[in-house]
Amino acid sequence: MQIILMGPPGAGKGTQAAELVKKFGIPQISTGDMFRAAVNEGTELGKKAAECMKTGALVPDEVTVGIVKERLSKADCAKGFILDGFPRTVDQADSLNKILADLGKNLSAVLNIHVPAEDLIERAVGRRICKNCGSTYHVKFNPSHKENICDNCGGELFQRADDNEETMKNRLSVYENSTRPLIEYYKKAGKYTEIDGRQAIGKVTEEMEKVLSSVED
Ligand code: ADP
Ligand code: ADP
Ligand code: ZN
């Protein structure tokens, strides 16, 4: 199953992707996570991505498409994958179509998590992530049992450098200009479903699993 999880920053893509990984046993491909790993490792890719991420701008399409193409050709993607945070532009979506065609695969479903803009800054600013296993929490909406300690592995939680109000405003305007047009793009292509992301995390997962239970491959 080849799934795209779409939605504005803070909508819950990463949170839901983690649940779908457990359910379907296919990997989550998060371009944001891949860029953050590259920044931490100080690689050439990391150097290219760091400046864009700091301000909330998009990393150039050719860089992003290159890493996705390489990642999707790995053996663990053979049975499918969950794209989280890619594509984010029409050019990226066109490139994804070519990558899928080369791999002999179809798109199974595009799930768009809808959350109104006024909720998104609070979601991002309160987001906390485990340094060790990547589990995502929220100080108010999904707190860990012990403050700053991961329930899953005992690791320490951190806040992303770009999860502040100012960068979020920029990320939201980038979303409106560059990513929102993908809604029409995928509506036209079919296989598009909108999910109400204001529901509790478990409800959102349930709704997604229901949609996915009736898609092909
Ligand atoms: P969020 O989950 O809040 O939407 P991500 O972790 O997906 O954030 O992305 C963090 C940053 O990484 C983005 O602001 C952008 O700079 C970069 N990035 C991630 N995915 C893409 C992409 N598909 N195209 C360009 N830049 C990207
Ligand atoms: P994205 O990957 O789309 O940027 P995340 O999955 O990281 O979003 O979620 C952003 C923040 O919102 C996290 O702190 C997460 O715990 C929280 N969150 C996710 N889904 C919900 C929800 N349905 N209701 C309330 N908070 C949520
Ligand atoms: Zn952890």
Short mmCIF file of C-alpha atoms and ligand atoms in Angstrom, two decimals:
data_model
loop_
_atom_site.label_atom_id
_atom_site.label_comp_id
_atom_site.label_asym_id
_atom_site.label_seq_id
_atom_site.Cartn_x
_atom_site.Cartn_y
_atom_site.Cartn_z
CA MET A 1 0.00 0.00 0.00
CA GLN A 2 1.40 3.39 -1.02
CA ILE A 3 -0.09 6.08 1.20
CA ILE A 4 0.37 9.84 1.31
CA LEU A 5 -0.40 11.60 4.60
CA MET A 6 -1.02 15.26 3.88
CA GLY A 7 -1.85 18.19 6.08
CA PRO A 8 -0.45 21.47 7.37
CA PRO A 9 2.44 21.55 9.86
CA GLY A 10 1.25 20.25 13.23
CA ALA A 11 -1.85 18.50 11.82
CA GLY A 12 -0.82 15.11 13.21
CA LYS A 13 0.87 13.42 10.24
CA GLY A 14 3.78 12.01 12.23
CA THR A 15 1.55 10.88 15.09
CA GLN A 16 -0.79 9.03 12.73
CA ALA A 17 2.02 7.63 10.58
CA ALA A 18 3.46 5.92 13.68
CA GLU A 19 0.10 4.18 14.26
CA LEU A 20 -0.22 3.10 10.62
CA VAL A 21 3.32 1.66 10.71
CA LYS A 22 2.24 -0.60 13.60
CA LYS A 23 -0.97 -1.61 11.86
CA PHE A 24 0.31 -2.24 8.32
CA GLY A 25 4.00 -3.03 8.86
CA ILE A 26 5.20 -0.67 6.15
CA PRO A 27 7.73 2.13 6.78
CA GLN A 28 7.04 5.80 7.45
CA ILE A 29 9.00 8.03 5.08
CA SER A 30 9.24 11.48 6.64
CA THR A 31 11.29 14.00 4.69
CA GLY A 32 11.36 16.25 7.78
CA ASP A 33 12.88 13.42 9.88
CA MET A 34 15.39 12.65 7.11
CA PHE A 35 16.47 16.30 6.94
CA ARG A 36 16.74 16.57 10.75
CA ALA A 37 18.92 13.44 10.84
CA ALA A 38 21.16 14.91 8.12
CA VAL A 39 21.45 18.23 10.00
CA ASN A 40 22.47 16.35 13.19
CA GLU A 41 25.04 14.32 11.29
CA GLY A 42 26.42 17.45 9.58
CA THR A 43 26.30 15.88 6.11
CA GLU A 44 26.23 17.84 2.83
CA LEU A 45 22.47 17.27 2.68
CA GLY A 46 22.17 18.60 6.23
CA LYS A 47 24.04 21.76 5.27
CA LYS A 48 21.68 22.32 2.34
CA ALA A 49 18.57 21.74 4.46
CA ALA A 50 19.52 23.59 7.67
CA GLU A 51 19.02 27.18 6.48
CA CYS A 52 15.60 26.46 4.95
CA MET A 53 14.38 24.57 8.00
CA LYS A 54 15.44 27.31 10.37
CA THR A 55 13.15 29.86 8.70
CA GLY A 56 10.41 27.39 7.75
CA ALA A 57 11.06 27.64 4.02
CA LEU A 58 10.95 24.52 1.86
CA VAL A 59 14.15 22.71 0.98
CA PRO A 60 14.57 22.95 -2.85
CA ASP A 61 12.52 20.39 -4.80
CA GLU A 62 15.50 18.77 -6.55
CA VAL A 63 17.18 18.04 -3.21
CA THR A 64 13.98 16.69 -1.65
CA VAL A 65 12.96 14.59 -4.64
CA GLY A 66 16.49 13.11 -4.78
CA ILE A 67 16.38 11.77 -1.22
CA VAL A 68 12.83 10.42 -1.61
CA LYS A 69 13.70 8.62 -4.83
CA GLU A 70 16.67 6.94 -3.18
CA ARG A 71 14.67 6.03 -0.06
CA LEU A 72 11.70 4.51 -1.94
CA SER A 73 13.98 2.20 -3.90
CA LYS A 74 15.17 0.48 -0.68
CA ALA A 75 14.05 -3.09 0.01
CA ASP A 76 11.88 -2.23 3.02
CA CYS A 77 9.60 -0.17 0.74
CA ALA A 78 8.80 -3.12 -1.53
CA LYS A 79 5.43 -3.80 0.12
CA GLY A 80 4.52 -0.14 0.41
CA PHE A 81 5.17 2.96 2.48
CA ILE A 82 3.58 5.91 4.22
CA LEU A 83 4.77 9.28 2.95
CA ASP A 84 4.67 11.88 5.73
CA GLY A 85 5.39 15.45 4.68
CA PHE A 86 6.06 14.65 1.01
CA PRO A 87 4.97 15.84 -1.54
CA ARG A 88 4.67 19.46 -0.49
CA THR A 89 4.64 21.13 -3.92
CA VAL A 90 3.04 20.35 -7.28
CA ASP A 91 6.51 19.72 -8.72
CA GLN A 92 7.21 17.18 -5.98
CA ALA A 93 3.87 15.49 -6.71
CA ASP A 94 4.70 15.28 -10.43
CA SER A 95 8.10 13.81 -9.55
CA LEU A 96 6.47 11.29 -7.22
CA ASN A 97 4.26 10.10 -10.09
CA LYS A 98 7.38 9.40 -12.12
CA ILE A 99 9.13 7.64 -9.23
CA LEU A 100 6.07 5.41 -8.66
CA ALA A 101 5.79 4.62 -12.37
CA ASP A 102 9.48 3.62 -12.45
CA LEU A 103 8.91 1.35 -9.45
CA GLY A 104 5.77 -0.12 -11.09
CA LYS A 105 3.57 1.03 -8.21
CA ASN A 106 0.31 2.94 -7.84
CA LEU A 107 -0.81 5.42 -5.27
CA SER A 108 -3.27 3.64 -2.94
CA ALA A 109 -4.65 6.57 -0.93
CA VAL A 110 -4.11 10.22 -0.11
CA LEU A 111 -5.31 11.08 3.39
CA ASN A 112 -5.49 14.78 4.14
CA ILE A 113 -5.66 15.66 7.83
CA HIS A 114 -7.70 18.82 8.15
CA VAL A 115 -7.05 21.05 11.17
CA PRO A 116 -7.98 24.74 11.18
CA ALA A 117 -5.09 27.21 11.10
CA GLU A 118 -5.89 28.64 14.53
CA ASP A 119 -5.12 25.29 16.23
CA LEU A 120 -1.83 24.62 14.49
CA ILE A 121 0.51 27.02 16.28
CA GLU A 122 -0.53 25.65 19.69
CA ARG A 123 0.00 22.12 18.43
CA ALA A 124 3.50 22.83 17.15
CA VAL A 125 4.67 24.97 20.05
CA GLY A 126 3.56 22.29 22.56
CA ARG A 127 5.09 19.41 20.58
CA ARG A 128 7.81 17.37 22.31
CA ILE A 129 9.78 14.54 20.71
CA CYS A 130 11.84 11.73 22.22
CA LYS A 131 15.56 12.11 21.47
CA ASN A 132 15.95 8.38 21.55
CA CYS A 133 12.96 6.79 19.74
CA GLY A 134 11.22 9.74 18.05
CA SER A 135 7.87 9.28 19.83
CA THR A 136 5.80 12.48 19.66
CA TYR A 137 3.99 14.07 22.61
CA HIS A 138 2.17 17.30 23.32
CA VAL A 139 2.45 19.14 26.64
CA LYS A 140 -1.33 19.59 26.78
CA PHE A 141 -3.01 17.25 24.28
CA ASN A 142 -0.84 14.14 24.63
CA PRO A 143 1.51 14.53 27.62
CA SER A 144 4.04 11.90 28.68
CA HIS A 145 3.36 10.43 32.14
CA LYS A 146 6.59 11.89 33.57
CA GLU A 147 7.45 15.39 32.44
CA ASN A 148 10.09 15.38 29.67
CA ILE A 149 10.54 11.58 29.82
CA CYS A 150 9.37 9.28 27.02
CA ASP A 151 6.71 6.71 28.07
CA ASN A 152 7.93 4.34 25.42
CA CYS A 153 11.67 4.18 26.15
CA GLY A 154 12.54 6.48 29.08
CA GLY A 155 14.44 8.84 26.73
CA GLU A 156 14.59 12.59 27.19
CA LEU A 157 12.12 14.77 25.29
CA PHE A 158 13.16 17.81 23.24
CA GLN A 159 11.48 20.65 21.39
CA ARG A 160 12.24 21.19 17.70
CA ALA A 161 14.09 24.46 16.96
CA ASP A 162 11.47 25.38 14.34
CA ASP A 163 8.50 24.74 16.66
CA ASN A 164 8.22 28.36 17.75
CA GLU A 165 5.46 30.83 16.95
CA GLU A 166 7.43 32.93 14.48
CA THR A 167 8.73 30.06 12.34
CA MET A 168 5.33 28.40 12.50
CA LYS A 169 3.68 31.50 11.00
CA ASN A 170 6.10 31.25 8.13
CA ARG A 171 5.56 27.50 7.73
CA LEU A 172 1.80 28.06 7.63
CA SER A 173 2.10 30.66 4.89
CA VAL A 174 4.42 28.34 2.93
CA TYR A 175 1.75 25.66 3.36
CA GLU A 176 -0.99 27.96 2.01
CA ASN A 177 1.04 29.01 -1.03
CA SER A 178 2.89 25.85 -2.00
CA THR A 179 1.17 22.83 -0.45
CA ARG A 180 -2.55 23.59 -0.31
CA PRO A 181 -2.83 23.39 -4.15
CA LEU A 182 -2.09 19.66 -3.79
CA ILE A 183 -5.60 19.18 -2.40
CA GLU A 184 -7.12 19.99 -5.80
CA TYR A 185 -4.32 18.05 -7.50
CA TYR A 186 -5.14 14.83 -5.64
CA LYS A 187 -8.90 15.36 -5.72
CA LYS A 188 -8.63 15.35 -9.49
CA ALA A 189 -6.42 12.27 -9.43
CA GLY A 190 -8.92 10.42 -7.18
CA LYS A 191 -8.13 8.38 -4.06
CA TYR A 192 -8.32 11.54 -1.96
CA THR A 193 -10.00 11.49 1.47
CA GLU A 194 -10.24 14.27 3.99
CA ILE A 195 -9.99 13.34 7.68
CA ASP A 196 -11.13 15.61 10.50
CA GLY A 197 -7.90 16.09 12.48
CA ARG A 198 -9.61 17.89 15.39
CA GLN A 199 -10.84 14.59 16.80
CA ALA A 200 -8.91 12.74 19.50
CA ILE A 201 -5.75 11.01 18.22
CA GLY A 202 -7.31 7.53 18.48
CA LYS A 203 -10.42 8.61 16.57
CA VAL A 204 -8.34 10.01 13.73
CA THR A 205 -6.44 6.71 13.53
CA GLU A 206 -9.70 4.74 13.48
CA GLU A 207 -11.06 6.83 10.65
CA MET A 208 -7.88 6.38 8.62
CA GLU A 209 -7.84 2.63 9.15
CA LYS A 210 -11.44 2.46 7.97
CA VAL A 211 -10.60 4.27 4.73
CA LEU A 212 -7.49 2.13 4.20
CA SER A 213 -9.34 -1.14 4.79
CA SER A 214 -11.20 -0.60 1.53
CA VAL A 215 -8.36 0.54 -0.76
CA GLU A 216 -6.61 -1.69 -3.26
CA ASP A 217 -3.04 -2.98 -2.70
P1 ADP B 1 5.88 19.39 10.11
O1 ADP B 1 5.70 17.95 10.55
O2 ADP B 1 5.69 20.33 11.24
O3 ADP B 1 5.07 19.74 8.92
P2 ADP B 1 8.36 18.47 8.92
O4 ADP B 1 9.13 17.72 9.94
O5 ADP B 1 7.58 17.69 7.94
O6 ADP B 1 7.41 19.52 9.69
O7 ADP B 1 9.28 19.48 8.11
C1 ADP B 1 10.21 20.32 8.77
C2 ADP B 1 10.94 21.17 7.72
O8 ADP B 1 11.68 20.32 6.83
C3 ADP B 1 10.03 21.98 6.80
O9 ADP B 1 9.67 23.24 7.38
C4 ADP B 1 10.94 22.15 5.58
O10 ADP B 1 11.95 23.13 5.80
C5 ADP B 1 11.63 20.79 5.49
N1 ADP B 1 10.84 19.83 4.67
C6 ADP B 1 10.23 18.70 5.10
N2 ADP B 1 9.61 18.06 4.09
C7 ADP B 1 9.83 18.81 2.98
C8 ADP B 1 9.45 18.70 1.61
N3 ADP B 1 8.68 17.68 1.17
N4 ADP B 1 9.87 19.66 0.75
C9 ADP B 1 10.65 20.68 1.16
N5 ADP B 1 11.03 20.86 2.43
C10 ADP B 1 10.64 19.94 3.35
P1 ADP B 2 2.81 16.84 11.94
O1 ADP B 2 3.68 15.63 11.72
O2 ADP B 2 1.65 16.92 11.00
O3 ADP B 2 3.59 18.12 12.00
P2 ADP B 2 2.52 15.79 14.69
O4 ADP B 2 2.00 14.41 14.52
O5 ADP B 2 3.94 15.94 15.08
O6 ADP B 2 2.16 16.69 13.39
O7 ADP B 2 1.56 16.52 15.76
C1 ADP B 2 1.79 17.88 16.14
C2 ADP B 2 1.51 18.02 17.64
O8 ADP B 2 0.09 17.89 17.85
C3 ADP B 2 2.17 16.96 18.50
O9 ADP B 2 2.57 17.54 19.72
C4 ADP B 2 1.07 15.91 18.72
O10 ADP B 2 1.21 15.22 19.96
C5 ADP B 2 -0.18 16.76 18.71
N1 ADP B 2 -1.35 16.08 18.12
C6 ADP B 2 -1.37 15.19 17.08
N2 ADP B 2 -2.62 14.78 16.80
C7 ADP B 2 -3.44 15.44 17.66
C8 ADP B 2 -4.87 15.44 17.87
N3 ADP B 2 -5.70 14.68 17.13
N4 ADP B 2 -5.35 16.24 18.85
C9 ADP B 2 -4.52 17.01 19.60
N5 ADP B 2 -3.17 17.05 19.45
C10 ADP B 2 -2.62 16.27 18.50
ZN ZN B 3 11.35 7.32 23.41
#
